[in-house]
Tab-separated table of C-alpha atoms and ligand atoms in Angstrom:
chain	number	residue	atom	x	y	z
Z	1	MET	CA	-78.360	-36.483	-185.826
Z	2	ILE	CA	-74.998	-36.996	-184.115
Z	3	ILE	CA	-75.363	-38.875	-180.859
Z	4	LYS	CA	-72.947	-37.613	-178.242
Z	5	LYS	CA	-70.803	-40.180	-176.446
Z	6	ASN	CA	-71.359	-40.662	-172.726
Z	7	ILE	CA	-68.689	-39.856	-170.175
Z	8	PHE	CA	-68.816	-40.933	-166.558
Z	9	SER	CA	-66.330	-39.983	-163.876
Z	10	ALA	CA	-66.355	-39.623	-160.111
Z	11	ILE	CA	-64.379	-38.297	-157.182
Z	12	GLN	CA	-64.801	-39.283	-153.549
Z	13	PRO	CA	-65.620	-36.518	-151.077
Z	14	THR	CA	-62.862	-37.504	-148.700
Z	15	GLY	CA	-61.339	-34.165	-147.810
Z	16	LYS	CA	-58.996	-31.795	-149.495
Z	17	LEU	CA	-58.232	-32.300	-153.178
Z	18	THR	CA	-54.670	-32.252	-154.489
Z	19	ILE	CA	-53.069	-30.911	-157.642
Z	20	GLY	CA	-53.014	-34.606	-158.684
Z	21	HIS	CA	-56.823	-34.644	-158.772
Z	22	TYR	CA	-56.866	-31.530	-160.891
Z	23	ILE	CA	-54.253	-32.703	-163.380
Z	24	GLY	CA	-55.313	-36.351	-163.363
Z	25	VAL	CA	-59.050	-35.900	-163.858
Z	26	LEU	CA	-60.615	-32.474	-163.317
Z	27	LYS	CA	-58.718	-31.037	-166.255
Z	28	ASN	CA	-60.241	-33.736	-168.448
Z	29	TRP	CA	-63.692	-33.024	-166.994
Z	30	LEU	CA	-63.199	-29.423	-168.099
Z	31	TYR	CA	-62.115	-30.461	-171.548
Z	32	TYR	CA	-64.944	-32.911	-172.155
Z	33	GLN	CA	-67.849	-31.084	-170.514
Z	34	ASN	CA	-68.878	-29.349	-173.734
Z	35	LYS	CA	-67.995	-32.128	-176.120
Z	36	TYR	CA	-69.726	-35.153	-174.608
Z	37	ASN	CA	-72.703	-36.063	-172.516
Z	38	CYS	CA	-70.979	-35.931	-169.141
Z	39	PHE	CA	-72.024	-37.442	-165.813
Z	40	PHE	CA	-69.800	-36.182	-163.016
Z	41	CYS	CA	-70.474	-37.901	-159.736
Z	42	ILE	CA	-69.606	-37.149	-156.128
Z	43	ALA	CA	-68.995	-40.695	-154.908
Z	44	ASP	CA	-70.194	-40.376	-151.313
Z	45	MET	CA	-71.091	-44.067	-150.983
Z	46	HIS	CA	-67.513	-44.920	-151.891
Z	47	ALA	CA	-66.227	-42.431	-149.337
Z	48	LEU	CA	-68.045	-44.312	-146.566
Z	49	THR	CA	-65.597	-47.198	-147.031
Z	50	GLY	CA	-62.898	-45.018	-145.435
Z	51	ILE	CA	-62.603	-44.889	-141.680
Z	52	LYS	CA	-62.122	-41.160	-141.159
Z	53	ASN	CA	-64.377	-40.002	-143.981
Z	54	LYS	CA	-67.612	-41.134	-142.374
Z	55	ILE	CA	-67.800	-38.335	-139.820
Z	56	LYS	CA	-67.148	-35.321	-142.013
Z	57	ILE	CA	-68.916	-36.533	-145.113
Z	58	LYS	CA	-71.607	-33.853	-145.328
Z	59	ASN	CA	-69.123	-30.990	-145.274
Z	60	ASN	CA	-66.806	-32.857	-147.607
Z	61	ILE	CA	-69.605	-33.143	-150.175
Z	62	TYR	CA	-70.117	-29.372	-150.250
Z	63	ASP	CA	-66.360	-28.790	-150.292
Z	64	LEU	CA	-65.915	-31.072	-153.266
Z	65	LEU	CA	-68.847	-29.613	-155.163
Z	66	SER	CA	-67.463	-26.098	-154.587
Z	67	ILE	CA	-64.067	-27.192	-155.929
Z	68	ILE	CA	-65.676	-28.773	-158.981
Z	69	LEU	CA	-67.387	-25.467	-159.723
Z	70	ALA	CA	-64.289	-23.445	-158.815
Z	71	VAL	CA	-62.143	-25.134	-161.465
Z	72	GLY	CA	-64.743	-24.240	-164.093
Z	73	ILE	CA	-67.133	-27.174	-164.440
Z	74	ASN	CA	-70.447	-25.709	-165.506
Z	75	PRO	CA	-73.578	-27.583	-164.325
Z	76	MET	CA	-75.431	-26.212	-167.366
Z	77	ASN	CA	-73.152	-28.282	-169.630
Z	78	CYS	CA	-73.106	-31.535	-167.700
Z	79	THR	CA	-74.800	-33.536	-164.963
Z	80	ILE	CA	-73.175	-33.142	-161.545
Z	81	PHE	CA	-74.799	-35.368	-158.964
Z	82	LEU	CA	-74.470	-37.165	-155.673
Z	83	GLN	CA	-74.111	-40.933	-155.889
Z	84	SER	CA	-76.344	-41.640	-152.868
Z	85	ASN	CA	-79.187	-39.721	-154.558
Z	86	ILE	CA	-79.479	-42.365	-157.247
Z	87	ILE	CA	-80.660	-45.638	-155.737
Z	88	GLU	CA	-80.154	-47.420	-159.065
Z	89	HIS	CA	-76.392	-47.523	-158.392
Z	90	ILE	CA	-77.136	-49.891	-155.524
Z	91	LYS	CA	-79.630	-51.892	-157.573
Z	92	LEU	CA	-77.010	-52.526	-160.200
Z	93	TYR	CA	-74.334	-53.039	-157.558
Z	94	TRP	CA	-76.127	-56.071	-156.146
Z	95	LEU	CA	-76.618	-57.521	-159.571
Z	96	LEU	CA	-72.948	-57.111	-160.518
Z	97	ASN	CA	-71.921	-58.716	-157.204
Z	98	CYS	CA	-73.496	-61.907	-158.470
Z	99	TYR	CA	-71.324	-61.908	-161.595
Z	100	THR	CA	-67.973	-61.030	-159.973
Z	101	TYR	CA	-65.648	-63.548	-158.370
Z	102	ILE	CA	-63.969	-63.194	-155.001
Z	103	GLY	CA	-60.614	-64.023	-156.599
Z	104	GLU	CA	-61.011	-61.034	-158.887
Z	105	LEU	CA	-61.594	-58.684	-155.970
Z	106	ASN	CA	-58.706	-60.236	-154.054
Z	107	ARG	CA	-56.387	-59.218	-156.862
Z	108	MET	CA	-57.204	-55.502	-156.641
Z	109	THR	CA	-53.964	-53.750	-155.707
Z	110	GLN	CA	-55.702	-50.798	-154.091
Z	111	PHE	CA	-57.471	-53.141	-151.678
Z	112	LYS	CA	-54.243	-55.018	-150.981
Z	113	ASP	CA	-52.441	-51.718	-150.271
Z	114	LYS	CA	-55.196	-50.640	-147.897
Z	115	ILE	CA	-54.915	-53.894	-145.963
Z	116	LYS	CA	-51.148	-53.522	-145.793
Z	117	ASN	CA	-51.377	-49.997	-144.427
Z	118	LYS	CA	-54.242	-50.698	-142.080
Z	119	ASN	CA	-54.051	-49.401	-138.568
Z	120	LYS	CA	-54.010	-52.141	-135.908
Z	121	ASN	CA	-57.202	-50.806	-134.342
Z	122	ASN	CA	-59.251	-50.708	-137.525
Z	123	ASN	CA	-61.110	-53.550	-139.103
Z	124	ILE	CA	-61.350	-53.731	-142.875
Z	125	ASN	CA	-64.998	-53.236	-143.801
Z	126	CYS	CA	-66.769	-55.283	-146.481
Z	127	GLY	CA	-67.539	-52.108	-148.442
Z	128	LEU	CA	-63.852	-51.628	-149.075
Z	129	PHE	CA	-63.574	-55.132	-150.516
Z	130	ASN	CA	-66.621	-54.661	-152.757
Z	131	TYR	CA	-65.656	-51.102	-153.680
Z	132	PRO	CA	-64.643	-51.950	-157.300
Z	133	ILE	CA	-68.078	-53.477	-157.950
Z	134	LEU	CA	-69.801	-50.281	-156.859
Z	135	MET	CA	-67.458	-48.403	-159.168
Z	136	SER	CA	-68.431	-50.735	-162.028
Z	137	SER	CA	-72.097	-50.071	-161.258
Z	138	ASP	CA	-71.527	-46.308	-161.415
Z	139	ILE	CA	-69.965	-46.636	-164.822
Z	140	LEU	CA	-72.199	-49.270	-166.418
Z	141	LEU	CA	-75.438	-47.645	-165.278
Z	142	TYR	CA	-75.033	-44.733	-167.687
Z	143	ASN	CA	-74.132	-46.578	-170.912
Z	144	THR	CA	-70.731	-45.050	-170.520
Z	145	ASP	CA	-68.331	-44.848	-173.445
Z	146	TYR	CA	-65.396	-43.132	-171.736
Z	147	VAL	CA	-64.183	-42.798	-168.150
Z	148	PRO	CA	-61.572	-40.140	-167.303
Z	149	ILE	CA	-59.454	-41.511	-164.453
Z	150	GLY	CA	-55.997	-41.351	-162.963
Z	151	TYR	CA	-53.515	-44.176	-163.461
Z	152	ASP	CA	-54.348	-45.833	-160.116
Z	153	GLN	CA	-57.905	-46.583	-161.247
Z	154	ILE	CA	-57.006	-48.551	-164.391
Z	155	GLN	CA	-57.299	-51.924	-162.679
Z	156	HIS	CA	-60.833	-51.042	-161.525
Z	157	LEU	CA	-61.725	-50.059	-165.065
Z	158	GLU	CA	-60.361	-53.340	-166.421
Z	159	LEU	CA	-62.542	-55.194	-163.932
Z	160	THR	CA	-65.568	-53.173	-165.049
Z	161	ARG	CA	-64.932	-54.173	-168.642
Z	162	LEU	CA	-64.496	-57.802	-167.638
Z	163	ILE	CA	-67.799	-57.926	-165.721
Z	164	ALA	CA	-69.670	-56.175	-168.542
Z	165	LYS	CA	-68.286	-58.526	-171.180
Z	166	ARG	CA	-69.053	-61.533	-168.990
Z	167	ILE	CA	-72.713	-60.547	-168.589
Z	168	ASN	CA	-73.080	-59.720	-172.282
Z	169	LYS	CA	-71.659	-63.147	-173.099
Z	170	ILE	CA	-73.909	-65.049	-170.691
Z	171	TYR	CA	-77.040	-63.487	-172.210
Z	172	SER	CA	-75.663	-63.204	-175.762
Z	173	LYS	CA	-76.787	-59.580	-175.851
Z	174	ASN	CA	-75.060	-56.226	-175.667
Z	175	ILE	CA	-76.677	-55.330	-172.365
Z	176	PHE	CA	-73.744	-53.121	-171.424
Z	177	ASN	CA	-71.539	-50.760	-173.346
Z	178	ILE	CA	-67.900	-51.680	-172.836
Z	179	PRO	CA	-66.320	-48.483	-171.474
Z	180	LYS	CA	-62.801	-47.273	-172.211
Z	181	TYR	CA	-60.692	-45.177	-169.893
Z	182	ILE	CA	-59.149	-41.807	-170.655
Z	183	LEU	CA	-55.902	-40.769	-168.999
Z	184	ALA	CA	-54.478	-37.257	-168.756
Z	185	LYS	CA	-51.850	-36.590	-171.402
Z	186	ASN	CA	-49.194	-35.586	-168.885
Z	187	GLY	CA	-49.915	-36.332	-165.281
Z	188	SER	CA	-52.152	-39.377	-165.069
Z	189	LYS	CA	-50.032	-40.102	-162.003
Z	190	ILE	CA	-48.732	-37.028	-160.233
Z	191	MET	CA	-46.117	-38.176	-157.765
Z	192	SER	CA	-45.272	-37.200	-154.189
Z	193	LEU	CA	-42.986	-34.185	-154.042
Z	194	CYS	CA	-40.403	-35.613	-151.654
Z	195	ASN	CA	-40.724	-39.186	-152.901
Z	196	PRO	CA	-41.408	-39.142	-156.642
Z	197	TYR	CA	-41.593	-42.954	-156.727
Z	198	LYS	CA	-45.063	-43.001	-155.182
Z	199	LYS	CA	-48.346	-41.323	-156.120
Z	200	MET	CA	-49.258	-38.000	-154.554
Z	201	SER	CA	-52.043	-38.967	-152.215
Z	202	LYS	CA	-54.137	-36.769	-149.943
Z	203	SER	CA	-53.900	-39.343	-147.153
Z	204	ASP	CA	-50.081	-39.165	-147.032
Z	205	ILE	CA	-48.963	-38.359	-143.486
Z	206	ASN	CA	-46.120	-36.224	-144.847
Z	207	LYS	CA	-48.021	-33.153	-146.041
Z	208	ASN	CA	-44.845	-31.851	-147.719
Z	209	ASN	CA	-45.488	-34.470	-150.386
Z	210	ILE	CA	-48.757	-32.853	-151.430
Z	211	ILE	CA	-49.897	-29.639	-153.070
Z	212	PHE	CA	-53.514	-29.178	-152.027
Z	213	LEU	CA	-55.673	-27.074	-154.339
Z	214	LEU	CA	-56.420	-24.737	-151.430
Z	215	ASP	CA	-52.867	-24.464	-150.073
Z	216	SER	CA	-51.638	-20.978	-149.117
Z	217	SER	CA	-48.928	-19.310	-151.227
Z	218	ILE	CA	-46.336	-19.802	-148.523
Z	219	LYS	CA	-47.092	-23.513	-148.279
Z	220	ILE	CA	-46.835	-23.913	-152.051
Z	221	LYS	CA	-43.490	-22.127	-152.013
Z	222	ASN	CA	-42.085	-24.237	-149.195
Z	223	LYS	CA	-43.342	-27.522	-150.608
Z	224	ILE	CA	-41.970	-26.949	-154.104
Z	225	ASN	CA	-38.673	-25.739	-152.683
Z	226	ASN	CA	-38.507	-28.970	-150.670
Z	227	ALA	CA	-39.375	-31.185	-153.630
Z	228	LEU	CA	-36.784	-33.824	-154.454
Z	229	THR	CA	-34.831	-33.302	-157.673
Z	230	ASP	CA	-31.530	-35.092	-158.440
Z	231	SER	CA	-27.813	-34.570	-158.242
Z	232	GLN	CA	-27.023	-34.324	-161.957
Z	233	TYR	CA	-24.243	-31.825	-162.537
Z	234	PRO	CA	-24.586	-29.481	-164.278
Z	235	PRO	CA	-28.321	-29.657	-163.556
Z	236	LYS	CA	-30.585	-30.494	-166.491
Z	237	ILE	CA	-34.306	-29.808	-166.746
Z	238	LEU	CA	-35.106	-32.897	-168.782
Z	239	TYR	CA	-38.051	-35.288	-168.810
Z	240	ASN	CA	-37.048	-38.827	-167.899
Z	241	LYS	CA	-39.399	-40.628	-165.520
Z	242	ILE	CA	-36.866	-43.342	-164.714
Z	243	LYS	CA	-33.643	-41.402	-164.326
Z	244	LYS	CA	-35.108	-38.063	-163.234
Z	245	PRO	CA	-38.477	-38.777	-161.545
Z	246	GLY	CA	-38.477	-35.619	-159.412
Z	247	ILE	CA	-37.819	-33.153	-162.231
Z	248	SER	CA	-40.188	-35.087	-164.532
Z	249	ASN	CA	-42.955	-34.791	-161.954
Z	250	LEU	CA	-42.415	-31.034	-161.640
Z	251	LEU	CA	-42.406	-30.766	-165.441
Z	252	ASP	CA	-45.717	-32.660	-165.567
Z	253	ILE	CA	-47.213	-30.188	-163.108
Z	254	PHE	CA	-45.833	-27.175	-164.967
Z	255	SER	CA	-46.948	-28.492	-168.343
Z	256	SER	CA	-50.482	-29.261	-167.133
Z	257	ILE	CA	-51.260	-26.006	-165.379
Z	258	LYS	CA	-49.822	-23.875	-168.186
Z	259	ASN	CA	-50.862	-26.050	-171.142
Z	260	ILE	CA	-47.329	-26.010	-172.511
Z	261	SER	CA	-45.758	-29.157	-173.928
Z	262	ILE	CA	-42.908	-30.813	-172.046
Z	263	TYR	CA	-40.768	-30.374	-175.130
Z	264	LYS	CA	-41.238	-26.598	-175.054
Z	265	LEU	CA	-40.534	-26.490	-171.319
Z	266	GLU	CA	-37.292	-28.411	-171.744
Z	267	LYS	CA	-36.230	-25.858	-174.345
Z	268	LYS	CA	-37.294	-22.899	-172.225
Z	269	PHE	CA	-35.438	-24.113	-169.121
Z	270	ILE	CA	-32.411	-25.539	-170.893
Z	271	ASN	CA	-29.778	-23.648	-168.892
Z	272	PHE	CA	-31.736	-23.088	-165.717
Z	273	SER	CA	-30.650	-24.247	-162.302
Z	274	TYR	CA	-33.169	-26.359	-160.375
Z	275	ASN	CA	-33.737	-23.428	-158.026
Z	276	LYS	CA	-34.537	-21.047	-160.853
Z	277	PHE	CA	-36.868	-23.588	-162.449
Z	278	LYS	CA	-38.619	-24.118	-159.119
Z	279	LYS	CA	-38.993	-20.362	-158.691
Z	280	GLU	CA	-40.903	-20.152	-161.990
Z	281	LEU	CA	-43.046	-23.148	-161.095
Z	282	ILE	CA	-43.876	-21.619	-157.703
Z	283	PHE	CA	-44.923	-18.377	-159.388
Z	284	GLU	CA	-47.188	-20.166	-161.881
Z	285	LEU	CA	-48.685	-22.513	-159.299
Z	286	ILE	CA	-49.530	-19.708	-156.902
Z	287	LEU	CA	-51.164	-17.733	-159.700
Z	288	PHE	CA	-53.116	-20.753	-160.890
Z	289	LEU	CA	-54.322	-21.901	-157.472
Z	290	LYS	CA	-55.196	-18.369	-156.328
Z	291	LYS	CA	-57.975	-18.248	-158.913
Z	292	ILE	CA	-59.354	-21.625	-157.852
Z	293	LYS	CA	-59.270	-20.612	-154.197
Z	294	LYS	CA	-61.092	-17.348	-154.889
Z	295	ASN	CA	-63.825	-19.191	-156.801
Z	296	TYR	CA	-64.016	-21.865	-154.132
Z	297	ILE	CA	-64.646	-19.301	-151.385
Z	298	PHE	CA	-67.348	-17.700	-153.545
Z	299	PHE	CA	-69.228	-20.973	-154.172
Z	300	ARG	CA	-68.731	-22.564	-150.741
Z	301	LYS	CA	-70.774	-19.778	-149.113
Z	302	LYS	CA	-73.757	-20.374	-151.387
Z	303	LYS	CA	-75.262	-23.432	-149.753
Z	304	ASN	CA	-78.678	-23.056	-151.368
Z	305	PHE	CA	-77.098	-22.750	-154.774
Z	306	LEU	CA	-75.036	-25.880	-154.133
Z	307	LYS	CA	-78.153	-27.758	-152.992
Z	308	LYS	CA	-79.940	-26.699	-156.140
Z	309	ILE	CA	-77.156	-28.032	-158.332
Z	310	LEU	CA	-77.343	-31.396	-156.589
Z	311	LEU	CA	-81.127	-31.460	-156.930
Z	312	ASN	CA	-80.973	-30.679	-160.653
Z	313	GLY	CA	-78.254	-33.273	-161.099
Z	314	LYS	CA	-80.334	-35.811	-159.227
Z	315	LEU	CA	-83.333	-35.247	-161.492
Z	316	LYS	CA	-81.246	-35.512	-164.648
Z	317	ALA	CA	-79.227	-38.561	-163.588
Z	318	ARG	CA	-82.175	-40.410	-162.069
Z	319	LYS	CA	-84.168	-40.208	-165.274
Z	320	ILE	CA	-81.415	-42.000	-167.202
Z	321	ALA	CA	-80.547	-44.408	-164.392
Z	322	LYS	CA	-84.170	-45.502	-163.926
Z	323	LYS	CA	-84.605	-46.190	-167.611
Z	324	ASN	CA	-81.309	-48.065	-167.882
Z	325	ILE	CA	-81.774	-50.268	-164.832
Z	326	LEU	CA	-85.174	-51.360	-166.141
Z	327	HIS	CA	-83.572	-52.222	-169.444
Z	328	ILE	CA	-80.811	-54.209	-167.688
Z	329	TYR	CA	-83.228	-56.098	-165.405
Z	330	LYS	CA	-85.483	-56.896	-168.308
Z	331	ASN	CA	-82.609	-58.229	-170.380
Z	332	ILE	CA	-81.458	-60.596	-167.686
Z	333	GLY	CA	-85.017	-61.685	-166.986
Z	334	ILE	CA	-85.865	-60.324	-163.524
Z	335	ASN	CA	-88.287	-57.741	-162.142
Z	336	TYR	CA	-91.357	-58.641	-164.189
M	401	LIG	P1	-60.462	-40.628	-155.942
M	401	LIG	O1	-61.539	-39.860	-155.299
M	401	LIG	O2	-59.420	-41.256	-155.083
M	401	LIG	O3	-59.713	-39.731	-156.995
M	401	LIG	C1	-60.426	-39.139	-158.050
M	401	LIG	C2	-59.639	-39.231	-159.337
M	401	LIG	O4	-58.401	-38.529	-159.204
M	401	LIG	C3	-57.344	-39.333	-159.663
M	401	LIG	N1	-56.126	-39.000	-158.906
M	401	LIG	C4	-54.948	-38.727	-159.469
M	401	LIG	N2	-54.580	-38.635	-160.766
M	401	LIG	C5	-53.286	-38.340	-161.016
M	401	LIG	N3	-52.353	-38.159	-160.037
M	401	LIG	C6	-52.683	-38.245	-158.733
M	401	LIG	N4	-51.759	-38.053	-157.794
M	401	LIG	C7	-54.042	-38.530	-158.411
M	401	LIG	N5	-54.711	-38.668	-157.233
M	401	LIG	C8	-55.983	-38.952	-157.566
M	401	LIG	C9	-57.809	-40.770	-159.381
M	401	LIG	O5	-57.131	-41.690	-160.189
M	401	LIG	C10	-59.279	-40.688	-159.700
M	401	LIG	O6	-59.526	-40.926	-161.070
M	401	LIG	N6	-62.600	-44.946	-157.171
M	401	LIG	C11	-62.473	-43.555	-157.539
M	401	LIG	C12	-63.798	-42.798	-157.508
M	401	LIG	C13	-64.872	-43.431	-158.323
M	401	LIG	C14	-64.903	-43.497	-159.739
M	401	LIG	C15	-66.140	-44.155	-160.060
M	401	LIG	C16	-64.042	-43.043	-160.744
M	401	LIG	C17	-66.001	-44.012	-157.851
M	401	LIG	N7	-66.777	-44.449	-158.897
M	401	LIG	C18	-66.484	-44.380	-161.386
M	401	LIG	C19	-64.415	-43.284	-162.087
M	401	LIG	C20	-65.626	-43.944	-162.390
M	401	LIG	C21	-61.515	-42.915	-156.567
M	401	LIG	O7	-61.261	-43.409	-155.505
M	401	LIG	O8	-61.084	-41.719	-156.943
């Protein structure tokens, strides 16, 4: 019998998703859902570390679940569940806290960025500092082999591997699988449209930097038309992240939504002006996102259906999590 590998991945329900989320991870969720044993988690406990997210969390959970279904994730093929429904994440979280050093958390760039950008009136909560340990718990609880993530999460994954190896070494046993990350082929870091040197992020105050999955056609058109390119003359549609970050970012988006290689796109657009290239991208993006939006509206209305999916996911995930946490506790010698 072939044993399927385990995949774990999660998204926070913190508001509207961007094309970066789709290209960076959801596309991989789609690809792997039939091939592996997939656990796809709505990380609501993580979302509570944000200041604004706390108030709207319930709606955000249903929004995110509807998007997950709208892009084509089928709950019959995988386990979609809500993090807060599985208490074992917290049980493991405490344990991992005791094997992680403050210096290691201090080095996390995402935490450092959040402190840098913090509003004067907001305190940094402890959850935000410990966030990577909760993420490690999510992953290690399910004997995970692979974790599809975007580029910005690599450091958290490295920490997860470090903690797992450390515990295995202390007890001289393979208590944890050592997970590997999976990045999207093109687009593990989709960049801001007007500033292609930084990641496209839903929290950006300049909304022109972001294509949201539920953006209207007119917004998509305006945002792509505004996207920064370069002043090469004559213009060249070529992929070069260093010299041509704007065009490369648009090529990543085009390539991912159409499943066409960058090489083929460069050939296709060889004598195109930037405007003409953008026109084609706008057409394809609108077509692509229209379908997602239509599906989203369909699913978002079906609250009972959504609740049922979360309940089924809870039952499936809890069964595994309960068994695994007992195994972990037993191996380190507690909970007798
Ligand atoms: P979150 O909710 O911020 O984002 C979800 C995933 O989307 C990826 N992503 C992007 N990828 C490419 N380009 C972009 N512009 C872009 N924006 C977002 C993120 O890298 C991420 O993989 N900590 C995680 C959630 C989490 C998790 C986990 C992930 C909690 N537990 C366990 C994996 C395994 C986060 O904040 O993702």
